[in-house]
């Protein structure tokens, strides 16, 4: 009995030992497998972090490149969906990235909307020009449209602001047209008097003298016009680089200019008032161009007020911040309010009276010369009461 029980226990122990051995191996293998899975998961998380960092770098690099273009750029998918845009384009379009905005749904009808619509519809390279308001100001843009080699067939659109270029071309065209017009009249008169002198060689001395006097007058006017045009051209193209600065007394220069204008002051029975805050009044600048500034402003006041009794004031003062202020004031007919924004334009005349002669370039020279010295010039006028040209200069 005891021997049988012993054999049975031994057999059971052997059976349990035989079963436990593979279970232990299986458990060990499962633990090893779990450790491998944890390692792979850690590696996967590490790769995901690397991918995320690379994506951020790529996104940052892409944004830097787009911003470095310096001009509005956007990428538009078929159908008008905005794929990508830099901040300049966002400002132009009035939208914000991230995009996925359909521009053909959100943009109002305009030339910009038409340009994007054509680009999406035609899907071919092109260059066009549009006008678009930005911040309340109308700007002119040249748009370059380029379809990109990509499965989704997006379109790259680059906007170049050519507003200043267009304005410059317009100014040049106007300048040539106005100069031609100003020169045509004296040249026509000269030709007419010369033909008369040639056809009537036996004309009396008085007629010949009168003809030569008129011819001399118009030759002088053409010479002055050409000189003023050259001055404006030099100032526009060189600005401060053209100046020969030196320290000089502006009071003395003003007195020299007033002396040159004495015949005109006497002719108009005008009175000159001097308001000099200090004597001498030293400034640093180009003496030649300052004489042009003062002469043109004073002569302009006298010629535009031919009636007797004009009071003309020359005022020099220092500003609280250390700069200087020059004012030329008169109590004449004044300048109409609607003309004030244009009086510094070339060949612009607020008065079209045939009695008032000039090249139409005097105030343009004043503005360019003052700006070349780093200053500003403004005009204020109450017709029939007073007119003031105020020049503000920065501290020396």
mmCIF file of C-alpha atoms in Angstrom:
data_model
loop_
_atom_site.group_PDB
_atom_site.id
_atom_site.type_symbol
_atom_site.label_atom_id
_atom_site.label_comp_id
_atom_site.label_asym_id
_atom_site.label_seq_id
_atom_site.Cartn_x
_atom_site.Cartn_y
_atom_site.Cartn_z
ATOM 1 C CA UNK A 1 0.000 0.000 0.000
ATOM 2 C CA UNK A 2 2.700 2.427 0.966
ATOM 3 C CA UNK A 3 4.844 1.413 -1.995
ATOM 4 C CA UNK A 4 1.939 1.980 -4.438
ATOM 5 C CA UNK A 5 1.245 5.387 -3.019
ATOM 6 C CA UNK A 6 4.911 6.300 -3.306
ATOM 7 C CA UNK A 7 5.038 5.343 -6.976
ATOM 8 C CA UNK A 8 1.953 7.384 -7.678
ATOM 9 C CA UNK A 9 3.376 10.502 -6.032
ATOM 10 C CA UNK A 10 6.627 10.059 -7.887
ATOM 11 C CA UNK A 11 4.792 9.780 -11.197
ATOM 12 C CA UNK A 12 2.733 12.856 -10.426
ATOM 13 C CA UNK A 13 5.818 14.870 -9.509
ATOM 14 C CA UNK A 14 7.546 13.779 -12.690
ATOM 15 C CA UNK A 15 4.469 14.750 -14.727
ATOM 16 C CA UNK A 16 4.266 18.163 -13.109
ATOM 17 C CA UNK A 17 7.981 18.713 -13.659
ATOM 18 C CA UNK A 18 7.620 17.753 -17.324
ATOM 19 C CA UNK A 19 4.711 20.264 -17.743
ATOM 20 C CA UNK A 20 6.374 23.088 -15.802
ATOM 21 C CA UNK A 21 9.546 23.063 -17.915
ATOM 22 C CA UNK A 22 7.957 24.179 -21.241
ATOM 23 C CA UNK A 23 5.674 26.638 -19.364
ATOM 24 C CA UNK A 24 8.732 28.296 -17.831
ATOM 25 C CA UNK A 25 10.329 28.454 -21.253
ATOM 26 C CA UNK A 26 7.157 29.935 -22.700
ATOM 27 C CA UNK A 27 6.961 32.503 -19.920
ATOM 28 C CA UNK A 28 10.595 33.474 -20.464
ATOM 29 C CA UNK A 29 9.994 33.832 -24.186
ATOM 30 C CA UNK A 30 6.908 35.972 -23.603
ATOM 31 C CA UNK A 31 8.861 38.236 -21.245
ATOM 32 C CA UNK A 32 11.606 38.583 -23.863
ATOM 33 C CA UNK A 33 9.015 39.320 -26.537
ATOM 34 C CA UNK A 34 7.391 41.973 -24.342
ATOM 35 C CA UNK A 35 10.778 43.598 -23.809
ATOM 36 C CA UNK A 36 11.384 43.629 -27.583
ATOM 37 C CA UNK A 37 7.968 45.207 -28.158
ATOM 38 C CA UNK A 38 8.749 47.909 -25.594
ATOM 39 C CA UNK A 39 12.069 48.594 -27.308
ATOM 40 C CA UNK A 40 10.409 48.797 -30.717
ATOM 41 C CA UNK A 41 7.710 51.101 -29.317
ATOM 42 C CA UNK A 42 10.403 53.370 -27.862
ATOM 43 C CA UNK A 43 12.224 53.417 -31.189
ATOM 44 C CA UNK A 44 8.958 54.192 -32.979
ATOM 45 C CA UNK A 45 8.254 57.088 -30.614
ATOM 46 C CA UNK A 46 11.793 58.359 -31.177
ATOM 47 C CA UNK A 47 11.299 58.199 -34.943
ATOM 48 C CA UNK A 48 7.977 59.957 -34.618
ATOM 49 C CA UNK A 49 9.647 62.743 -32.651
ATOM 50 C CA UNK A 50 12.375 63.022 -35.298
ATOM 51 C CA UNK A 51 9.729 63.146 -38.042
ATOM 52 C CA UNK A 52 7.808 65.816 -36.157
ATOM 53 C CA UNK A 53 10.983 67.890 -35.694
ATOM 54 C CA UNK A 54 11.842 67.453 -39.387
ATOM 55 C CA UNK A 55 8.328 68.517 -40.364
ATOM 56 C CA UNK A 56 8.612 71.607 -38.184
ATOM 57 C CA UNK A 57 11.998 72.432 -39.696
ATOM 58 C CA UNK A 58 10.605 71.910 -43.193
ATOM 59 C CA UNK A 59 7.597 74.088 -42.409
ATOM 60 C CA UNK A 60 9.846 76.780 -40.905
ATOM 61 C CA UNK A 61 12.284 76.650 -43.824
ATOM 62 C CA UNK A 62 9.389 76.872 -46.250
ATOM 63 C CA UNK A 63 7.963 79.868 -44.414
ATOM 64 C CA UNK A 64 11.375 81.563 -44.306
ATOM 65 C CA UNK A 65 11.844 81.030 -48.036
ATOM 66 C CA UNK A 66 8.369 82.379 -48.795
ATOM 67 C CA UNK A 67 8.914 85.439 -46.614
ATOM 68 C CA UNK A 68 12.377 85.977 -48.117
ATOM 69 C CA UNK A 69 10.761 86.461 -51.527
ATOM 70 C CA UNK A 70 9.806 89.938 -50.405
ATOM 71 C CA UNK A 71 6.742 89.949 -52.659
ATOM 72 C CA UNK A 72 3.278 88.378 -52.289
ATOM 73 C CA UNK A 73 3.339 84.693 -53.290
ATOM 74 C CA UNK A 74 0.621 82.072 -53.123
ATOM 75 C CA UNK A 75 -0.058 78.560 -54.293
ATOM 76 C CA UNK A 76 -3.565 77.860 -55.579
ATOM 77 C CA UNK A 77 -4.988 74.419 -56.289
ATOM 78 C CA UNK A 78 -7.550 73.586 -58.938
ATOM 79 C CA UNK A 79 -10.898 74.959 -57.966
ATOM 80 C CA UNK A 80 -9.398 78.006 -56.254
ATOM 81 C CA UNK A 81 -8.321 76.457 -52.944
ATOM 82 C CA UNK A 82 -5.465 78.381 -51.320
ATOM 83 C CA UNK A 83 -2.701 75.889 -50.536
ATOM 84 C CA UNK A 84 0.042 78.185 -49.345
ATOM 85 C CA UNK A 85 0.717 81.911 -48.970
ATOM 86 C CA UNK A 86 3.288 84.181 -47.355
ATOM 87 C CA UNK A 87 2.317 87.055 -45.078
ATOM 88 C CA UNK A 88 2.517 89.592 -47.909
ATOM 89 C CA UNK A 89 -0.006 87.556 -49.910
ATOM 90 C CA UNK A 90 -2.232 87.094 -46.852
ATOM 91 C CA UNK A 91 -2.297 90.868 -46.396
ATOM 92 C CA UNK A 92 -3.047 91.355 -50.066
ATOM 93 C CA UNK A 93 -5.836 88.766 -50.088
ATOM 94 C CA UNK A 94 -7.242 89.562 -46.678
ATOM 95 C CA UNK A 95 -7.011 85.900 -45.515
ATOM 96 C CA UNK A 96 -4.898 83.996 -43.003
ATOM 97 C CA UNK A 97 -2.962 80.714 -43.208
ATOM 98 C CA UNK A 98 -3.344 77.779 -42.622
ATOM 99 C CA UNK A 99 -5.161 78.052 -45.844
ATOM 100 C CA UNK A 100 -7.565 75.523 -47.396
ATOM 101 C CA UNK A 101 -9.714 78.562 -48.185
ATOM 102 C CA UNK A 102 -11.416 78.695 -51.535
ATOM 103 C CA UNK A 103 -10.521 82.145 -52.804
ATOM 104 C CA UNK A 104 -13.265 82.077 -55.411
ATOM 105 C CA UNK A 105 -15.787 81.801 -52.586
ATOM 106 C CA UNK A 106 -14.419 84.418 -50.192
ATOM 107 C CA UNK A 107 -12.939 87.138 -52.442
ATOM 108 C CA UNK A 108 -15.292 89.868 -53.666
ATOM 109 C CA UNK A 109 -15.625 90.588 -57.364
ATOM 110 C CA UNK A 110 -12.524 92.563 -58.340
ATOM 111 C CA UNK A 111 -9.589 92.546 -60.728
ATOM 112 C CA UNK A 112 -7.744 90.320 -58.231
ATOM 113 C CA UNK A 113 -10.641 87.844 -58.203
ATOM 114 C CA UNK A 114 -10.656 87.874 -62.021
ATOM 115 C CA UNK A 115 -6.911 87.206 -62.209
ATOM 116 C CA UNK A 116 -7.146 84.209 -59.827
ATOM 117 C CA UNK A 117 -10.212 82.895 -61.641
ATOM 118 C CA UNK A 118 -8.423 83.055 -65.024
ATOM 119 C CA UNK A 119 -5.335 81.347 -63.602
ATOM 120 C CA UNK A 120 -7.424 78.467 -62.199
ATOM 121 C CA UNK A 121 -9.442 78.136 -65.379
ATOM 122 C CA UNK A 122 -6.688 78.431 -68.004
ATOM 123 C CA UNK A 123 -3.888 76.577 -66.145
ATOM 124 C CA UNK A 124 -1.092 78.100 -68.226
ATOM 125 C CA UNK A 125 1.774 80.510 -67.697
ATOM 126 C CA UNK A 126 0.850 84.173 -68.121
ATOM 127 C CA UNK A 127 1.645 87.701 -67.008
ATOM 128 C CA UNK A 128 -1.059 90.276 -66.337
ATOM 129 C CA UNK A 129 -1.475 93.666 -64.647
ATOM 130 C CA UNK A 130 -4.216 94.538 -62.162
ATOM 131 C CA UNK A 131 -5.238 97.359 -59.862
ATOM 132 C CA UNK A 132 -6.064 96.416 -56.280
ATOM 133 C CA UNK A 133 -6.732 98.486 -53.164
ATOM 134 C CA UNK A 134 -4.428 97.788 -50.229
ATOM 135 C CA UNK A 135 -5.047 99.662 -46.996
ATOM 136 C CA UNK A 136 -7.331 102.110 -48.760
ATOM 137 C CA UNK A 137 -4.737 102.939 -51.448
ATOM 138 C CA UNK A 138 -4.963 101.707 -55.014
ATOM 139 C CA UNK A 139 -1.841 99.801 -56.038
ATOM 140 C CA UNK A 140 -0.797 98.344 -59.392
ATOM 141 C CA UNK A 141 0.496 94.752 -59.482
ATOM 142 C CA UNK A 142 2.101 92.666 -62.203
ATOM 143 C CA UNK A 143 1.039 89.030 -61.666
ATOM 144 C CA UNK A 144 3.177 86.126 -62.908
ATOM 145 C CA UNK A 145 1.209 82.859 -63.087
ATOM 146 C CA UNK A 146 3.130 79.556 -63.362
ATOM 147 C CA UNK A 147 1.515 76.059 -63.373
ATOM 148 C CA UNK A 148 3.692 73.654 -61.341
ATOM 149 C CA UNK A 149 4.657 70.090 -62.257
ATOM 150 C CA UNK A 150 2.784 68.278 -59.487
ATOM 151 C CA UNK A 151 0.063 65.599 -59.424
ATOM 152 C CA UNK A 152 -2.438 68.126 -58.039
ATOM 153 C CA UNK A 153 -1.501 70.720 -60.708
ATOM 154 C CA UNK A 154 -1.250 73.756 -58.373
ATOM 155 C CA UNK A 155 -0.521 77.235 -59.674
ATOM 156 C CA UNK A 156 2.144 79.577 -58.303
ATOM 157 C CA UNK A 157 1.221 83.261 -58.375
ATOM 158 C CA UNK A 158 3.771 86.018 -57.717
ATOM 159 C CA UNK A 159 2.676 89.674 -57.310
ATOM 160 C CA UNK A 160 5.107 92.506 -58.079
ATOM 161 C CA UNK A 161 4.051 95.983 -56.940
ATOM 162 C CA UNK A 162 4.775 98.265 -59.903
ATOM 163 C CA UNK A 163 2.839 101.271 -58.627
ATOM 164 C CA UNK A 164 5.902 103.491 -58.247
ATOM 165 C CA UNK A 165 7.262 102.338 -61.606
ATOM 166 C CA UNK A 166 3.986 103.243 -63.313
ATOM 167 C CA UNK A 167 3.849 106.590 -61.535
ATOM 168 C CA UNK A 168 7.430 107.361 -62.537
ATOM 169 C CA UNK A 169 6.667 106.580 -66.170
ATOM 170 C CA UNK A 170 3.575 108.769 -66.002
ATOM 171 C CA UNK A 171 5.551 111.616 -64.439
ATOM 172 C CA UNK A 172 8.162 111.332 -67.193
ATOM 173 C CA UNK A 173 5.505 111.356 -69.916
ATOM 174 C CA UNK A 174 3.820 114.359 -68.317
ATOM 175 C CA UNK A 175 7.161 116.111 -67.910
ATOM 176 C CA UNK A 176 8.026 115.688 -71.605
ATOM 177 C CA UNK A 177 4.516 116.735 -72.672
ATOM 178 C CA UNK A 178 4.509 119.802 -70.406
ATOM 179 C CA UNK A 179 8.031 120.818 -71.370
ATOM 180 C CA UNK A 180 7.133 120.528 -75.052
ATOM 181 C CA UNK A 181 4.041 122.637 -74.477
ATOM 182 C CA UNK A 182 5.958 125.308 -72.542
ATOM 183 C CA UNK A 183 8.666 125.515 -75.222
ATOM 184 C CA UNK A 184 6.276 125.502 -78.170
ATOM 185 C CA UNK A 185 4.784 128.949 -77.484
ATOM 186 C CA UNK A 186 8.028 130.972 -77.336
ATOM 187 C CA UNK A 187 9.475 129.017 -80.270
ATOM 188 C CA UNK A 188 6.389 129.757 -82.358
ATOM 189 C CA UNK A 189 6.621 133.443 -81.525
ATOM 190 C CA UNK A 190 10.330 133.510 -82.325
ATOM 191 C CA UNK A 191 9.752 131.860 -85.670
ATOM 192 C CA UNK A 192 6.974 134.321 -86.482
ATOM 193 C CA UNK A 193 9.070 137.407 -85.705
ATOM 194 C CA UNK A 194 12.089 135.978 -87.537
ATOM 195 C CA UNK A 195 9.973 135.338 -90.635
ATOM 196 C CA UNK A 196 8.679 138.923 -90.479
ATOM 197 C CA UNK A 197 12.207 140.282 -90.228
ATOM 198 C CA UNK A 198 13.337 138.136 -93.161
ATOM 199 C CA UNK A 199 10.318 139.056 -95.321
ATOM 200 C CA UNK A 200 10.545 142.769 -94.463
ATOM 201 C CA UNK A 201 14.253 143.627 -94.491
ATOM 202 C CA UNK A 202 13.434 147.325 -95.001
ATOM 203 C CA UNK A 203 11.217 147.602 -91.900
ATOM 204 C CA UNK A 204 11.699 150.734 -89.855
ATOM 205 C CA UNK A 205 14.062 150.715 -86.897
ATOM 206 C CA UNK A 206 11.243 150.966 -84.341
ATOM 207 C CA UNK A 207 9.522 147.824 -85.675
ATOM 208 C CA UNK A 208 12.776 145.939 -85.790
ATOM 209 C CA UNK A 209 13.657 147.011 -82.240
ATOM 210 C CA UNK A 210 10.208 145.944 -80.973
ATOM 211 C CA UNK A 211 10.513 142.552 -82.696
ATOM 212 C CA UNK A 212 14.017 141.988 -81.345
ATOM 213 C CA UNK A 213 12.874 142.957 -77.854
ATOM 214 C CA UNK A 214 10.037 140.414 -77.910
ATOM 215 C CA UNK A 215 12.409 137.778 -79.290
ATOM 216 C CA UNK A 216 14.926 138.521 -76.542
ATOM 217 C CA UNK A 217 12.194 138.198 -73.902
ATOM 218 C CA UNK A 218 11.101 134.783 -75.118
ATOM 219 C CA UNK A 219 14.683 133.555 -75.552
ATOM 220 C CA UNK A 220 15.311 134.490 -71.911
ATOM 221 C CA UNK A 221 12.154 132.617 -70.912
ATOM 222 C CA UNK A 222 13.292 129.490 -72.770
ATOM 223 C CA UNK A 223 16.734 129.692 -71.173
ATOM 224 C CA UNK A 224 15.140 129.982 -67.716
ATOM 225 C CA UNK A 225 12.820 127.059 -68.490
ATOM 226 C CA UNK A 226 15.709 124.831 -69.593
ATOM 227 C CA UNK A 227 17.766 125.819 -66.525
ATOM 228 C CA UNK A 228 14.852 125.027 -64.212
ATOM 229 C CA UNK A 229 14.250 121.676 -65.924
ATOM 230 C CA UNK A 230 17.917 120.761 -65.468
ATOM 231 C CA UNK A 231 17.766 121.801 -61.811
ATOM 232 C CA UNK A 232 14.674 119.668 -61.153
ATOM 233 C CA UNK A 233 16.267 116.722 -62.968
ATOM 234 C CA UNK A 234 19.499 116.994 -60.961
ATOM 235 C CA UNK A 235 17.623 117.237 -57.660
ATOM 236 C CA UNK A 236 15.360 114.285 -58.459
ATOM 237 C CA UNK A 237 18.208 112.039 -59.548
ATOM 238 C CA UNK A 238 20.871 112.959 -56.998
ATOM 239 C CA UNK A 239 19.110 114.528 -53.996
ATOM 240 C CA UNK A 240 21.537 114.948 -51.064
ATOM 241 C CA UNK A 241 24.526 113.628 -53.056
ATOM 242 C CA UNK A 242 24.300 116.753 -55.227
ATOM 243 C CA UNK A 243 24.609 119.193 -52.335
ATOM 244 C CA UNK A 244 27.766 121.027 -51.318
ATOM 245 C CA UNK A 245 27.017 121.744 -47.651
ATOM 246 C CA UNK A 246 28.630 124.558 -45.734
ATOM 247 C CA UNK A 247 27.707 126.682 -42.743
ATOM 248 C CA UNK A 248 26.372 130.100 -43.739
ATOM 249 C CA UNK A 249 24.180 132.953 -42.518
ATOM 250 C CA UNK A 250 20.630 132.563 -43.828
ATOM 251 C CA UNK A 251 19.831 136.189 -42.907
ATOM 252 C CA UNK A 252 22.574 137.468 -45.204
ATOM 253 C CA UNK A 253 21.410 135.141 -47.986
ATOM 254 C CA UNK A 254 17.792 136.309 -47.568
ATOM 255 C CA UNK A 255 18.935 139.953 -47.799
ATOM 256 C CA UNK A 256 20.886 139.180 -50.985
ATOM 257 C CA UNK A 257 17.789 137.577 -52.535
ATOM 258 C CA UNK A 258 15.574 140.510 -51.501
ATOM 259 C CA UNK A 259 18.071 142.903 -53.074
ATOM 260 C CA UNK A 260 17.846 141.005 -56.379
ATOM 261 C CA UNK A 261 14.051 141.279 -56.183
ATOM 262 C CA UNK A 262 13.977 145.004 -55.337
ATOM 263 C CA UNK A 263 12.805 146.037 -58.853
ATOM 264 C CA UNK A 264 9.872 143.607 -58.638
ATOM 265 C CA UNK A 265 9.048 144.703 -55.088
ATOM 266 C CA UNK A 266 9.024 148.329 -56.238
ATOM 267 C CA UNK A 267 6.932 147.509 -59.310
ATOM 268 C CA UNK A 268 4.250 145.922 -57.125
ATOM 269 C CA UNK A 269 4.516 148.603 -54.405
ATOM 270 C CA UNK A 270 5.014 145.766 -51.923
ATOM 271 C CA UNK A 271 6.267 145.987 -48.354
ATOM 272 C CA UNK A 272 8.816 143.506 -46.997
ATOM 273 C CA UNK A 273 8.687 142.587 -43.286
ATOM 274 C CA UNK A 274 11.634 140.810 -41.690
ATOM 275 C CA UNK A 275 11.211 138.574 -38.633
ATOM 276 C CA UNK A 276 14.638 137.182 -37.790
ATOM 277 C CA UNK A 277 14.832 135.351 -34.443
ATOM 278 C CA UNK A 278 18.598 135.847 -34.358
ATOM 279 C CA UNK A 279 21.310 137.511 -36.391
ATOM 280 C CA UNK A 280 23.287 135.871 -37.803
ATOM 281 C CA UNK A 281 21.012 132.866 -38.386
ATOM 282 C CA UNK A 282 23.470 130.066 -39.101
ATOM 283 C CA UNK A 283 22.431 126.883 -40.890
ATOM 284 C CA UNK A 284 24.298 124.133 -42.738
ATOM 285 C CA UNK A 285 23.349 123.486 -46.341
ATOM 286 C CA UNK A 286 24.031 124.259 -49.973
ATOM 287 C CA UNK A 287 24.069 128.043 -50.337
ATOM 288 C CA UNK A 288 23.191 127.897 -54.063
ATOM 289 C CA UNK A 289 20.056 125.798 -53.562
ATOM 290 C CA UNK A 290 18.969 127.863 -50.563
ATOM 291 C CA UNK A 291 19.156 130.977 -52.720
ATOM 292 C CA UNK A 292 16.940 129.137 -55.240
ATOM 293 C CA UNK A 293 14.472 128.215 -52.467
ATOM 294 C CA UNK A 294 14.139 131.762 -51.149
ATOM 295 C CA UNK A 295 14.161 133.407 -54.582
ATOM 296 C CA UNK A 296 11.464 131.119 -55.987
ATOM 297 C CA UNK A 297 9.176 131.509 -52.954
ATOM 298 C CA UNK A 298 9.515 135.305 -52.829
ATOM 299 C CA UNK A 299 9.229 135.769 -56.590
ATOM 300 C CA UNK A 300 6.242 133.428 -56.654
ATOM 301 C CA UNK A 301 4.475 135.563 -54.028
ATOM 302 C CA UNK A 302 5.180 138.782 -55.921
ATOM 303 C CA UNK A 303 4.204 137.506 -59.358
ATOM 304 C CA UNK A 304 0.966 135.954 -58.134
ATOM 305 C CA UNK A 305 -0.056 139.215 -56.419
ATOM 306 C CA UNK A 306 0.363 141.983 -59.018
ATOM 307 C CA UNK A 307 -1.991 144.354 -57.178
ATOM 308 C CA UNK A 308 -0.200 147.064 -55.160
ATOM 309 C CA UNK A 309 0.056 147.018 -51.381
ATOM 310 C CA UNK A 310 1.228 143.422 -50.848
ATOM 311 C CA UNK A 311 2.876 142.722 -47.479
ATOM 312 C CA UNK A 312 5.578 140.062 -47.770
ATOM 313 C CA UNK A 313 7.093 138.568 -44.605
ATOM 314 C CA UNK A 314 10.339 136.596 -44.281
ATOM 315 C CA UNK A 315 10.511 134.813 -40.906
ATOM 316 C CA UNK A 316 13.401 132.745 -39.510
ATOM 317 C CA UNK A 317 13.082 130.933 -36.160
ATOM 318 C CA UNK A 318 14.443 127.986 -34.182
ATOM 319 C CA UNK A 319 12.170 125.092 -33.258
ATOM 320 C CA UNK A 320 11.964 123.777 -29.662
ATOM 321 C CA UNK A 321 13.699 120.529 -30.692
ATOM 322 C CA UNK A 322 16.707 122.330 -32.158
ATOM 323 C CA UNK A 323 15.703 122.532 -35.794
ATOM 324 C CA UNK A 324 14.993 125.599 -37.897
ATOM 325 C CA UNK A 325 11.829 127.039 -39.380
ATOM 326 C CA UNK A 326 11.640 129.316 -42.430
ATOM 327 C CA UNK A 327 8.358 130.994 -43.363
ATOM 328 C CA UNK A 328 7.458 133.115 -46.380
ATOM 329 C CA UNK A 329 4.068 134.783 -45.770
ATOM 330 C CA UNK A 330 1.950 137.224 -47.728
ATOM 331 C CA UNK A 331 -1.507 138.773 -47.479
ATOM 332 C CA UNK A 332 -2.348 138.445 -51.165
ATOM 333 C CA UNK A 333 -5.053 136.673 -53.162
ATOM 334 C CA UNK A 334 -4.156 133.241 -51.729
ATOM 335 C CA UNK A 335 -4.334 129.749 -53.180
ATOM 336 C CA UNK A 336 -7.625 127.876 -53.665
ATOM 337 C CA UNK A 337 -8.040 124.939 -51.280
ATOM 338 C CA UNK A 338 -8.451 122.413 -54.112
ATOM 339 C CA UNK A 339 -5.126 123.550 -55.622
ATOM 340 C CA UNK A 340 -2.979 123.237 -52.465
ATOM 341 C CA UNK A 341 -2.194 119.486 -52.866
ATOM 342 C CA UNK A 342 -0.771 120.110 -56.364
ATOM 343 C CA UNK A 343 1.167 123.363 -56.189
ATOM 344 C CA UNK A 344 4.538 121.585 -55.788
ATOM 345 C CA UNK A 345 3.948 119.509 -58.934
ATOM 346 C CA UNK A 346 5.974 120.375 -61.989
ATOM 347 C CA UNK A 347 4.330 122.856 -64.390
ATOM 348 C CA UNK A 348 1.271 123.201 -62.154
ATOM 349 C CA UNK A 349 -0.152 126.705 -61.877
ATOM 350 C CA UNK A 350 -2.918 127.509 -59.430
ATOM 351 C CA UNK A 351 -3.640 130.662 -61.426
ATOM 352 C CA UNK A 352 -4.087 130.523 -65.180
ATOM 353 C CA UNK A 353 -3.920 134.297 -65.597
ATOM 354 C CA UNK A 354 -2.004 135.267 -68.720
ATOM 355 C CA UNK A 355 -0.419 138.156 -66.781
ATOM 356 C CA UNK A 356 1.458 135.757 -64.501
ATOM 357 C CA UNK A 357 4.565 134.484 -66.248
ATOM 358 C CA UNK A 358 6.849 131.699 -65.097
ATOM 359 C CA UNK A 359 8.191 128.286 -65.933
ATOM 360 C CA UNK A 360 5.861 126.393 -63.594
ATOM 361 C CA UNK A 361 8.888 124.712 -62.014
ATOM 362 C CA UNK A 362 9.724 127.112 -59.183
ATOM 363 C CA UNK A 363 7.799 125.368 -56.396
ATOM 364 C CA UNK A 364 8.895 121.944 -57.652
ATOM 365 C CA UNK A 365 12.504 123.092 -57.256
ATOM 366 C CA UNK A 366 11.694 124.364 -53.745
ATOM 367 C CA UNK A 367 10.236 121.010 -52.672
ATOM 368 C CA UNK A 368 13.095 118.917 -54.084
ATOM 369 C CA UNK A 369 15.778 121.232 -52.696
ATOM 370 C CA UNK A 370 14.220 121.285 -49.212
ATOM 371 C CA UNK A 371 13.817 117.483 -49.169
ATOM 372 C CA UNK A 372 17.433 117.094 -50.318
ATOM 373 C CA UNK A 373 18.373 118.989 -47.128
ATOM 374 C CA UNK A 374 16.295 116.556 -45.037
ATOM 375 C CA UNK A 375 13.486 119.059 -44.480
ATOM 376 C CA UNK A 376 9.824 119.403 -45.366
ATOM 377 C CA UNK A 377 7.834 122.215 -46.955
ATOM 378 C CA UNK A 378 4.118 122.867 -46.521
ATOM 379 C CA UNK A 379 1.717 125.486 -47.813
ATOM 380 C CA UNK A 380 -1.283 126.950 -46.007
ATOM 381 C CA UNK A 381 -3.619 129.517 -47.487
ATOM 382 C CA UNK A 382 -6.864 131.333 -46.794
ATOM 383 C CA UNK A 383 -7.844 132.984 -50.102
ATOM 384 C CA UNK A 384 -7.976 136.748 -49.795
ATOM 385 C CA UNK A 385 -6.415 136.691 -46.314
ATOM 386 C CA UNK A 386 -2.977 135.047 -46.156
ATOM 387 C CA UNK A 387 -0.647 132.442 -47.632
ATOM 388 C CA UNK A 388 2.253 130.784 -45.794
ATOM 389 C CA UNK A 389 5.007 128.513 -47.073
ATOM 390 C CA UNK A 390 6.626 126.848 -44.068
ATOM 391 C CA UNK A 391 9.961 125.010 -44.284
ATOM 392 C CA UNK A 392 10.976 122.793 -41.348
ATOM 393 C CA UNK A 393 14.567 121.633 -41.022
ATOM 394 C CA UNK A 394 15.988 119.043 -38.603
ATOM 395 C CA UNK A 395 18.611 119.958 -36.026
ATOM 396 C CA UNK A 396 22.090 120.452 -37.412
#
